[in-house]
Short mmCIF file of N, CA and C in Angstrom, two decimals:
data_model
loop_
_atom_site.label_atom_id
_atom_site.label_comp_id
_atom_site.label_asym_id
_atom_site.label_seq_id
_atom_site.Cartn_x
_atom_site.Cartn_y
_atom_site.Cartn_z
N MET A 16 0.84 -1.18 0.00
CA MET A 16 0.00 0.00 0.00
C MET A 16 0.88 1.24 0.00
N ARG A 17 0.49 2.20 -0.85
CA ARG A 17 1.23 3.46 -0.91
C ARG A 17 0.29 4.61 -0.59
N LYS A 18 0.85 5.66 -0.01
CA LYS A 18 0.07 6.84 0.35
C LYS A 18 -0.33 7.60 -0.91
N ILE A 19 -1.55 8.07 -0.93
CA ILE A 19 -2.04 8.89 -2.04
C ILE A 19 -1.32 10.23 -1.98
N ASP A 20 -0.63 10.60 -3.09
CA ASP A 20 0.07 11.87 -3.12
C ASP A 20 -0.14 12.65 -4.41
N THR A 21 -0.93 12.11 -5.33
CA THR A 21 -1.12 12.73 -6.64
C THR A 21 -2.56 12.56 -7.09
N ILE A 22 -3.07 13.58 -7.79
CA ILE A 22 -4.38 13.52 -8.44
C ILE A 22 -4.13 13.77 -9.92
N ILE A 23 -4.62 12.86 -10.76
CA ILE A 23 -4.38 12.96 -12.20
C ILE A 23 -5.71 13.15 -12.91
N ILE A 24 -5.77 14.21 -13.74
CA ILE A 24 -6.98 14.57 -14.48
C ILE A 24 -6.87 14.00 -15.89
N HIS A 25 -7.96 13.41 -16.34
CA HIS A 25 -8.06 12.80 -17.67
C HIS A 25 -9.30 13.33 -18.38
N CYS A 26 -9.42 13.02 -19.66
CA CYS A 26 -10.67 13.22 -20.39
C CYS A 26 -11.02 11.91 -21.09
N SER A 27 -12.31 11.73 -21.34
CA SER A 27 -12.77 10.47 -21.94
C SER A 27 -12.51 10.40 -23.44
N ASP A 28 -12.28 11.55 -24.07
CA ASP A 28 -12.14 11.62 -25.53
C ASP A 28 -13.38 11.07 -26.22
N SER A 29 -14.53 11.29 -25.57
CA SER A 29 -15.82 10.90 -26.14
C SER A 29 -16.80 12.04 -25.89
N LYS A 30 -17.79 12.18 -26.75
CA LYS A 30 -18.74 13.28 -26.61
C LYS A 30 -19.76 13.01 -25.52
N PHE A 31 -19.94 11.77 -25.13
CA PHE A 31 -20.91 11.41 -24.10
C PHE A 31 -20.36 10.26 -23.28
N GLY A 32 -21.02 9.98 -22.18
CA GLY A 32 -20.63 8.82 -21.39
C GLY A 32 -20.91 9.00 -19.92
N SER A 33 -20.68 7.93 -19.19
CA SER A 33 -20.89 7.88 -17.75
C SER A 33 -19.88 6.89 -17.17
N SER A 34 -19.87 6.77 -15.86
CA SER A 34 -18.96 5.79 -15.25
C SER A 34 -19.32 4.37 -15.68
N ASP A 35 -20.62 4.10 -15.85
CA ASP A 35 -21.03 2.77 -16.32
C ASP A 35 -20.53 2.50 -17.74
N ASP A 36 -20.61 3.52 -18.61
CA ASP A 36 -20.10 3.35 -19.98
C ASP A 36 -18.60 3.07 -19.96
N ILE A 37 -17.86 3.86 -19.20
CA ILE A 37 -16.40 3.68 -19.15
C ILE A 37 -16.06 2.34 -18.53
N ARG A 38 -16.79 1.93 -17.51
CA ARG A 38 -16.57 0.60 -16.90
C ARG A 38 -16.72 -0.48 -17.98
N THR A 39 -17.77 -0.38 -18.79
CA THR A 39 -17.99 -1.34 -19.87
C THR A 39 -16.84 -1.31 -20.86
N TRP A 40 -16.43 -0.10 -21.30
CA TRP A 40 -15.32 0.03 -22.25
C TRP A 40 -14.05 -0.60 -21.68
N HIS A 41 -13.75 -0.32 -20.43
CA HIS A 41 -12.53 -0.85 -19.82
C HIS A 41 -12.58 -2.36 -19.63
N LYS A 42 -13.72 -2.88 -19.23
CA LYS A 42 -13.85 -4.34 -19.09
C LYS A 42 -13.74 -5.04 -20.44
N GLN A 43 -14.23 -4.40 -21.50
CA GLN A 43 -14.10 -4.97 -22.84
C GLN A 43 -12.63 -5.06 -23.26
N ARG A 44 -11.79 -4.23 -22.67
CA ARG A 44 -10.35 -4.27 -22.93
C ARG A 44 -9.63 -5.27 -22.04
N GLY A 45 -10.40 -5.96 -21.19
CA GLY A 45 -9.82 -6.98 -20.32
C GLY A 45 -9.42 -6.48 -18.95
N TRP A 46 -9.78 -5.24 -18.63
CA TRP A 46 -9.45 -4.70 -17.32
C TRP A 46 -10.42 -5.24 -16.29
N ARG A 47 -10.00 -5.25 -15.03
CA ARG A 47 -10.82 -5.75 -13.93
C ARG A 47 -12.03 -4.85 -13.66
N ASP A 48 -11.85 -3.54 -13.83
CA ASP A 48 -12.90 -2.57 -13.49
C ASP A 48 -12.59 -1.26 -14.22
N ILE A 49 -13.40 -0.25 -13.97
CA ILE A 49 -13.13 1.08 -14.50
C ILE A 49 -11.78 1.55 -13.97
N GLY A 50 -11.03 2.26 -14.78
CA GLY A 50 -9.70 2.70 -14.37
C GLY A 50 -9.69 3.93 -13.48
N TYR A 51 -10.75 4.74 -13.54
CA TYR A 51 -10.80 6.02 -12.82
C TYR A 51 -11.55 5.89 -11.50
N HIS A 52 -11.24 6.78 -10.58
CA HIS A 52 -11.94 6.81 -9.30
C HIS A 52 -13.19 7.68 -9.36
N PHE A 53 -13.14 8.72 -10.19
CA PHE A 53 -14.29 9.62 -10.35
C PHE A 53 -14.47 9.97 -11.82
N VAL A 54 -15.73 10.18 -12.21
CA VAL A 54 -16.07 10.60 -13.57
C VAL A 54 -17.01 11.79 -13.44
N ILE A 55 -16.71 12.86 -14.18
CA ILE A 55 -17.55 14.06 -14.13
C ILE A 55 -18.28 14.19 -15.46
N LEU A 56 -19.60 14.11 -15.39
CA LEU A 56 -20.45 14.07 -16.58
C LEU A 56 -20.66 15.44 -17.21
N ASN A 57 -20.96 15.42 -18.52
CA ASN A 57 -21.29 16.65 -19.24
C ASN A 57 -22.78 16.73 -19.58
N GLY A 58 -23.57 15.80 -19.11
CA GLY A 58 -25.01 15.79 -19.37
C GLY A 58 -25.40 15.03 -20.62
N LYS A 59 -24.41 14.68 -21.44
CA LYS A 59 -24.69 13.92 -22.66
C LYS A 59 -24.53 12.43 -22.34
N LEU A 60 -25.65 11.75 -22.31
CA LEU A 60 -25.63 10.35 -21.87
C LEU A 60 -25.75 9.36 -23.01
N GLY A 61 -25.86 9.84 -24.22
CA GLY A 61 -25.94 8.97 -25.38
C GLY A 61 -26.09 9.81 -26.62
N GLN A 62 -26.16 9.17 -27.75
CA GLN A 62 -26.33 9.89 -29.01
C GLN A 62 -27.63 10.69 -28.94
N GLY A 63 -27.52 12.02 -28.91
CA GLY A 63 -28.69 12.88 -28.92
C GLY A 63 -29.44 12.98 -27.60
N LEU A 64 -28.93 12.39 -26.53
CA LEU A 64 -29.61 12.42 -25.24
C LEU A 64 -28.85 13.34 -24.29
N PHE A 65 -29.47 14.48 -23.95
CA PHE A 65 -28.86 15.44 -23.02
C PHE A 65 -29.80 15.65 -21.84
N LEU A 66 -29.27 15.48 -20.65
CA LEU A 66 -30.02 15.75 -19.42
C LEU A 66 -29.28 16.83 -18.65
N GLU A 67 -29.83 18.03 -18.65
CA GLU A 67 -29.15 19.15 -18.00
C GLU A 67 -28.85 18.86 -16.53
N SER A 68 -29.74 18.14 -15.88
CA SER A 68 -29.53 17.84 -14.45
C SER A 68 -28.31 16.95 -14.21
N MET A 69 -27.82 16.28 -15.25
CA MET A 69 -26.64 15.41 -15.11
C MET A 69 -25.34 16.15 -15.44
N ASP A 70 -25.44 17.35 -16.00
CA ASP A 70 -24.25 18.13 -16.35
C ASP A 70 -23.51 18.51 -15.06
N GLY A 71 -22.27 18.11 -14.95
CA GLY A 71 -21.47 18.39 -13.75
C GLY A 71 -21.61 17.35 -12.66
N SER A 72 -22.44 16.33 -12.88
CA SER A 72 -22.59 15.28 -11.87
C SER A 72 -21.28 14.52 -11.71
N ILE A 73 -20.98 14.17 -10.47
CA ILE A 73 -19.76 13.43 -10.14
C ILE A 73 -20.16 12.00 -9.81
N GLU A 74 -19.66 11.06 -10.59
CA GLU A 74 -19.95 9.65 -10.36
C GLU A 74 -18.70 8.95 -9.82
N THR A 75 -18.93 7.97 -8.98
CA THR A 75 -17.83 7.17 -8.45
C THR A 75 -17.48 6.07 -9.43
N GLY A 76 -16.19 5.88 -9.64
CA GLY A 76 -15.70 4.77 -10.43
C GLY A 76 -15.19 3.71 -9.48
N ARG A 77 -13.87 3.51 -9.46
CA ARG A 77 -13.28 2.62 -8.45
C ARG A 77 -13.46 3.24 -7.08
N THR A 78 -13.85 2.44 -6.15
CA THR A 78 -14.14 2.98 -4.82
C THR A 78 -12.87 3.18 -4.00
N LEU A 79 -12.94 4.16 -3.13
CA LEU A 79 -11.87 4.45 -2.17
C LEU A 79 -12.45 4.26 -0.77
N ASP A 80 -11.64 3.74 0.15
CA ASP A 80 -12.17 3.51 1.50
C ASP A 80 -12.01 4.69 2.44
N GLY A 81 -11.39 5.77 1.96
CA GLY A 81 -11.31 6.98 2.76
C GLY A 81 -10.02 7.17 3.53
N ASP A 82 -9.20 6.10 3.66
CA ASP A 82 -7.92 6.32 4.33
C ASP A 82 -6.92 6.85 3.31
N ALA A 83 -5.74 7.19 3.75
CA ALA A 83 -4.76 7.86 2.90
C ALA A 83 -3.94 6.91 2.04
N TYR A 84 -4.27 5.62 2.06
CA TYR A 84 -3.48 4.62 1.34
C TYR A 84 -4.36 3.85 0.36
N LEU A 85 -3.77 3.47 -0.77
CA LEU A 85 -4.49 2.67 -1.76
C LEU A 85 -4.15 1.20 -1.55
N ASP A 86 -5.15 0.39 -1.23
CA ASP A 86 -4.90 -1.05 -1.20
C ASP A 86 -5.12 -1.59 -2.61
N LYS A 87 -4.86 -2.87 -2.81
CA LYS A 87 -4.86 -3.42 -4.17
C LYS A 87 -6.19 -3.28 -4.89
N ASP A 88 -7.30 -3.31 -4.16
CA ASP A 88 -8.61 -3.17 -4.80
C ASP A 88 -8.96 -1.73 -5.14
N GLU A 89 -8.23 -0.78 -4.57
CA GLU A 89 -8.49 0.64 -4.82
C GLU A 89 -7.60 1.22 -5.91
N VAL A 90 -6.49 0.55 -6.21
CA VAL A 90 -5.54 1.07 -7.20
C VAL A 90 -6.23 1.14 -8.55
N GLY A 91 -6.17 2.33 -9.17
CA GLY A 91 -6.80 2.53 -10.47
C GLY A 91 -5.97 1.98 -11.61
N ALA A 92 -6.46 2.22 -12.81
CA ALA A 92 -5.76 1.84 -14.04
C ALA A 92 -5.92 3.02 -15.00
N HIS A 93 -5.22 4.10 -14.69
CA HIS A 93 -5.42 5.33 -15.46
C HIS A 93 -4.12 6.03 -15.84
N ALA A 94 -3.01 5.69 -15.18
CA ALA A 94 -1.75 6.38 -15.43
C ALA A 94 -0.59 5.44 -15.11
N TYR A 95 -0.11 4.76 -16.13
CA TYR A 95 0.93 3.75 -15.96
C TYR A 95 2.10 4.31 -15.15
N GLY A 96 2.49 3.57 -14.13
CA GLY A 96 3.60 3.96 -13.27
C GLY A 96 3.20 4.85 -12.10
N MET A 97 1.96 5.35 -12.12
CA MET A 97 1.49 6.25 -11.06
C MET A 97 0.25 5.72 -10.34
N ASN A 98 -0.32 4.65 -10.85
CA ASN A 98 -1.59 4.15 -10.31
C ASN A 98 -1.53 3.82 -8.83
N SER A 99 -0.41 3.34 -8.35
CA SER A 99 -0.32 2.85 -6.97
C SER A 99 -0.40 3.96 -5.92
N HIS A 100 -0.29 5.22 -6.34
CA HIS A 100 -0.32 6.31 -5.36
C HIS A 100 -1.08 7.54 -5.87
N SER A 101 -1.99 7.33 -6.82
CA SER A 101 -2.73 8.47 -7.37
C SER A 101 -4.22 8.17 -7.49
N ILE A 102 -4.98 9.25 -7.54
CA ILE A 102 -6.42 9.19 -7.79
C ILE A 102 -6.65 9.70 -9.20
N GLY A 103 -7.44 8.97 -9.99
CA GLY A 103 -7.74 9.37 -11.36
C GLY A 103 -9.15 9.92 -11.47
N ILE A 104 -9.25 11.09 -12.12
CA ILE A 104 -10.54 11.74 -12.36
C ILE A 104 -10.69 11.94 -13.86
N CYS A 105 -11.83 11.54 -14.41
CA CYS A 105 -12.07 11.65 -15.85
C CYS A 105 -13.22 12.62 -16.12
N LEU A 106 -12.94 13.61 -16.96
CA LEU A 106 -13.97 14.52 -17.47
C LEU A 106 -14.53 13.92 -18.75
N ILE A 107 -15.85 13.79 -18.84
CA ILE A 107 -16.45 13.34 -20.10
C ILE A 107 -16.35 14.49 -21.09
N GLY A 108 -15.79 14.22 -22.26
CA GLY A 108 -15.64 15.23 -23.29
C GLY A 108 -14.41 14.97 -24.13
N VAL A 109 -14.32 15.72 -25.22
CA VAL A 109 -13.21 15.58 -26.15
C VAL A 109 -12.18 16.68 -25.90
N ASP A 110 -12.60 17.94 -26.01
CA ASP A 110 -11.65 19.03 -25.81
C ASP A 110 -12.28 20.28 -25.19
N THR A 111 -13.56 20.21 -24.84
CA THR A 111 -14.21 21.30 -24.13
C THR A 111 -15.06 20.70 -23.01
N TYR A 112 -15.17 21.46 -21.94
CA TYR A 112 -15.89 20.98 -20.76
C TYR A 112 -16.84 22.09 -20.32
N THR A 113 -18.00 21.70 -19.87
CA THR A 113 -19.02 22.68 -19.49
C THR A 113 -18.60 23.42 -18.22
N PRO A 114 -19.16 24.61 -18.01
CA PRO A 114 -18.87 25.32 -16.76
C PRO A 114 -19.21 24.49 -15.52
N LYS A 115 -20.29 23.71 -15.58
CA LYS A 115 -20.66 22.87 -14.44
C LYS A 115 -19.62 21.77 -14.21
N GLN A 116 -19.08 21.21 -15.29
CA GLN A 116 -18.02 20.21 -15.14
C GLN A 116 -16.79 20.82 -14.49
N GLN A 117 -16.43 22.01 -14.95
CA GLN A 117 -15.24 22.67 -14.41
C GLN A 117 -15.41 23.00 -12.93
N LEU A 118 -16.60 23.44 -12.54
CA LEU A 118 -16.86 23.71 -11.13
C LEU A 118 -16.80 22.42 -10.32
N SER A 119 -17.41 21.36 -10.82
CA SER A 119 -17.38 20.07 -10.12
C SER A 119 -15.96 19.56 -9.98
N LEU A 120 -15.16 19.71 -11.04
CA LEU A 120 -13.76 19.28 -10.97
C LEU A 120 -13.03 20.04 -9.87
N LYS A 121 -13.22 21.35 -9.83
CA LYS A 121 -12.56 22.15 -8.80
C LYS A 121 -13.00 21.71 -7.40
N LEU A 122 -14.29 21.45 -7.22
CA LEU A 122 -14.80 21.05 -5.92
C LEU A 122 -14.26 19.68 -5.49
N VAL A 123 -14.30 18.71 -6.40
CA VAL A 123 -13.85 17.36 -6.02
C VAL A 123 -12.34 17.34 -5.79
N VAL A 124 -11.58 18.05 -6.62
CA VAL A 124 -10.13 18.08 -6.43
C VAL A 124 -9.78 18.78 -5.12
N SER A 125 -10.43 19.90 -4.84
CA SER A 125 -10.18 20.62 -3.58
C SER A 125 -10.47 19.73 -2.37
N ASP A 126 -11.58 19.02 -2.43
CA ASP A 126 -11.95 18.10 -1.35
C ASP A 126 -10.92 16.99 -1.18
N LEU A 127 -10.50 16.40 -2.30
CA LEU A 127 -9.51 15.31 -2.25
C LEU A 127 -8.16 15.81 -1.74
N MET A 128 -7.78 17.03 -2.13
CA MET A 128 -6.53 17.60 -1.64
C MET A 128 -6.55 17.72 -0.12
N LEU A 129 -7.66 18.20 0.41
CA LEU A 129 -7.80 18.33 1.87
C LEU A 129 -7.82 16.97 2.55
N GLN A 130 -8.60 16.06 2.00
CA GLN A 130 -8.76 14.74 2.61
C GLN A 130 -7.46 13.95 2.66
N TYR A 131 -6.68 14.02 1.56
CA TYR A 131 -5.48 13.18 1.45
C TYR A 131 -4.17 13.95 1.58
N GLY A 132 -4.24 15.27 1.77
CA GLY A 132 -3.02 16.05 1.93
C GLY A 132 -2.21 16.17 0.65
N VAL A 133 -2.88 16.18 -0.50
CA VAL A 133 -2.19 16.29 -1.79
C VAL A 133 -1.84 17.76 -2.03
N ARG A 134 -0.61 18.02 -2.40
CA ARG A 134 -0.16 19.39 -2.70
C ARG A 134 -0.61 19.79 -4.09
N VAL A 135 -0.83 21.09 -4.29
CA VAL A 135 -1.36 21.58 -5.56
C VAL A 135 -0.45 21.22 -6.74
N GLU A 136 0.86 21.20 -6.53
CA GLU A 136 1.77 20.85 -7.62
C GLU A 136 1.67 19.38 -8.02
N ASN A 137 0.99 18.59 -7.19
CA ASN A 137 0.78 17.18 -7.51
C ASN A 137 -0.61 16.91 -8.07
N VAL A 138 -1.28 17.97 -8.50
CA VAL A 138 -2.52 17.85 -9.28
C VAL A 138 -2.09 18.06 -10.72
N ILE A 139 -2.13 16.99 -11.51
CA ILE A 139 -1.56 17.07 -12.86
C ILE A 139 -2.54 16.53 -13.90
N GLY A 140 -2.33 16.98 -15.12
CA GLY A 140 -3.03 16.39 -16.25
C GLY A 140 -2.26 15.17 -16.72
N HIS A 141 -2.95 14.20 -17.27
CA HIS A 141 -2.30 12.98 -17.76
C HIS A 141 -1.13 13.32 -18.69
N ARG A 142 -1.32 14.34 -19.53
CA ARG A 142 -0.29 14.73 -20.49
C ARG A 142 0.98 15.26 -19.83
N GLU A 143 0.90 15.64 -18.55
CA GLU A 143 2.05 16.21 -17.86
C GLU A 143 2.97 15.16 -17.24
N MET A 144 2.59 13.90 -17.34
CA MET A 144 3.44 12.84 -16.81
C MET A 144 4.65 12.65 -17.71
N LYS A 145 5.78 12.38 -17.10
CA LYS A 145 7.01 12.11 -17.87
C LYS A 145 6.81 10.89 -18.75
N GLY A 146 7.28 10.99 -19.99
CA GLY A 146 7.24 9.87 -20.91
C GLY A 146 5.88 9.58 -21.53
N VAL A 147 4.91 10.45 -21.30
CA VAL A 147 3.56 10.23 -21.84
C VAL A 147 3.37 11.12 -23.06
N SER A 148 2.92 10.53 -24.15
CA SER A 148 2.65 11.31 -25.36
C SER A 148 1.14 11.43 -25.55
N LYS A 149 0.48 12.05 -24.57
CA LYS A 149 -0.97 12.24 -24.59
C LYS A 149 -1.26 13.73 -24.59
N THR A 150 -2.47 14.10 -24.98
CA THR A 150 -2.91 15.48 -24.88
C THR A 150 -3.95 15.63 -23.77
N CYS A 151 -4.26 14.56 -23.12
CA CYS A 151 -5.31 14.45 -22.11
C CYS A 151 -4.93 15.21 -20.83
N PRO A 152 -5.79 15.99 -20.27
CA PRO A 152 -7.13 16.35 -20.72
C PRO A 152 -7.08 17.51 -21.73
N THR A 153 -7.34 17.18 -22.97
CA THR A 153 -7.29 18.15 -24.06
C THR A 153 -8.18 19.35 -23.74
N GLY A 154 -7.65 20.54 -23.96
CA GLY A 154 -8.44 21.76 -23.79
C GLY A 154 -8.49 22.31 -22.38
N LEU A 155 -7.93 21.61 -21.41
CA LEU A 155 -7.93 22.11 -20.03
C LEU A 155 -6.55 22.66 -19.71
N ASP A 156 -6.48 23.96 -19.41
CA ASP A 156 -5.23 24.60 -19.04
C ASP A 156 -4.91 24.22 -17.59
N MET A 157 -3.98 23.33 -17.41
CA MET A 157 -3.69 22.80 -16.08
C MET A 157 -3.07 23.86 -15.16
N ASP A 158 -2.25 24.76 -15.70
CA ASP A 158 -1.69 25.82 -14.86
C ASP A 158 -2.81 26.72 -14.32
N GLU A 159 -3.72 27.09 -15.20
CA GLU A 159 -4.86 27.91 -14.79
C GLU A 159 -5.72 27.17 -13.77
N PHE A 160 -5.93 25.87 -14.01
CA PHE A 160 -6.73 25.08 -13.08
C PHE A 160 -6.07 25.03 -11.70
N ARG A 161 -4.78 24.74 -11.67
CA ARG A 161 -4.07 24.68 -10.38
C ARG A 161 -4.13 26.03 -9.66
N ASP A 162 -4.01 27.13 -10.43
CA ASP A 162 -4.09 28.46 -9.82
C ASP A 162 -5.45 28.73 -9.19
N SER A 163 -6.48 28.05 -9.68
CA SER A 163 -7.84 28.27 -9.16
C SER A 163 -8.11 27.50 -7.86
N LEU A 164 -7.20 26.59 -7.51
CA LEU A 164 -7.43 25.76 -6.32
C LEU A 164 -7.03 26.47 -5.03
#
C-alpha cells in the first residue's frame, strides 16, 4: 500500500458517457474494473440524449475507502507507473468541458486535496506525466486550473 500523493486529471475523448459506460469500455479491454476513481459528466448520456440535471454530476468509479493509502482493490488503471499512489478523475468530453463540469472538478479536487493532503503541484493532467505522449485532458489549461485551487 502506498500513500495517495497525486491527483491525475483525464478526459474520456468521447462526446458522451458515464462511469457505467467507461466501466464497460474498460472491461471490454480486459481490465478488472473502470480505471478512474471519479467521472464528471457533461449531461450527454448517449447519441442525442442530453439531461441538464446530469451536467457536472460526479460519479464514483473505483471505490476508495477513505484512508490515505491505496490497497490493491483501490488502485486505479489510469496512469501507468502512477496508479499505486494516485487518484484518477475523468472529465467526459473531447476538448471542451461545461462550466458545471469545471466547477465540479474544482470542488472534487479541492476536497480530495484536503482529505489526502495532496499538494497543488501534484494535481496534474495525464499529459504532464514524464514519458507520456498524450494530450489528455485536451483543452484544459492545467496551470490555470491549479491556480484556481
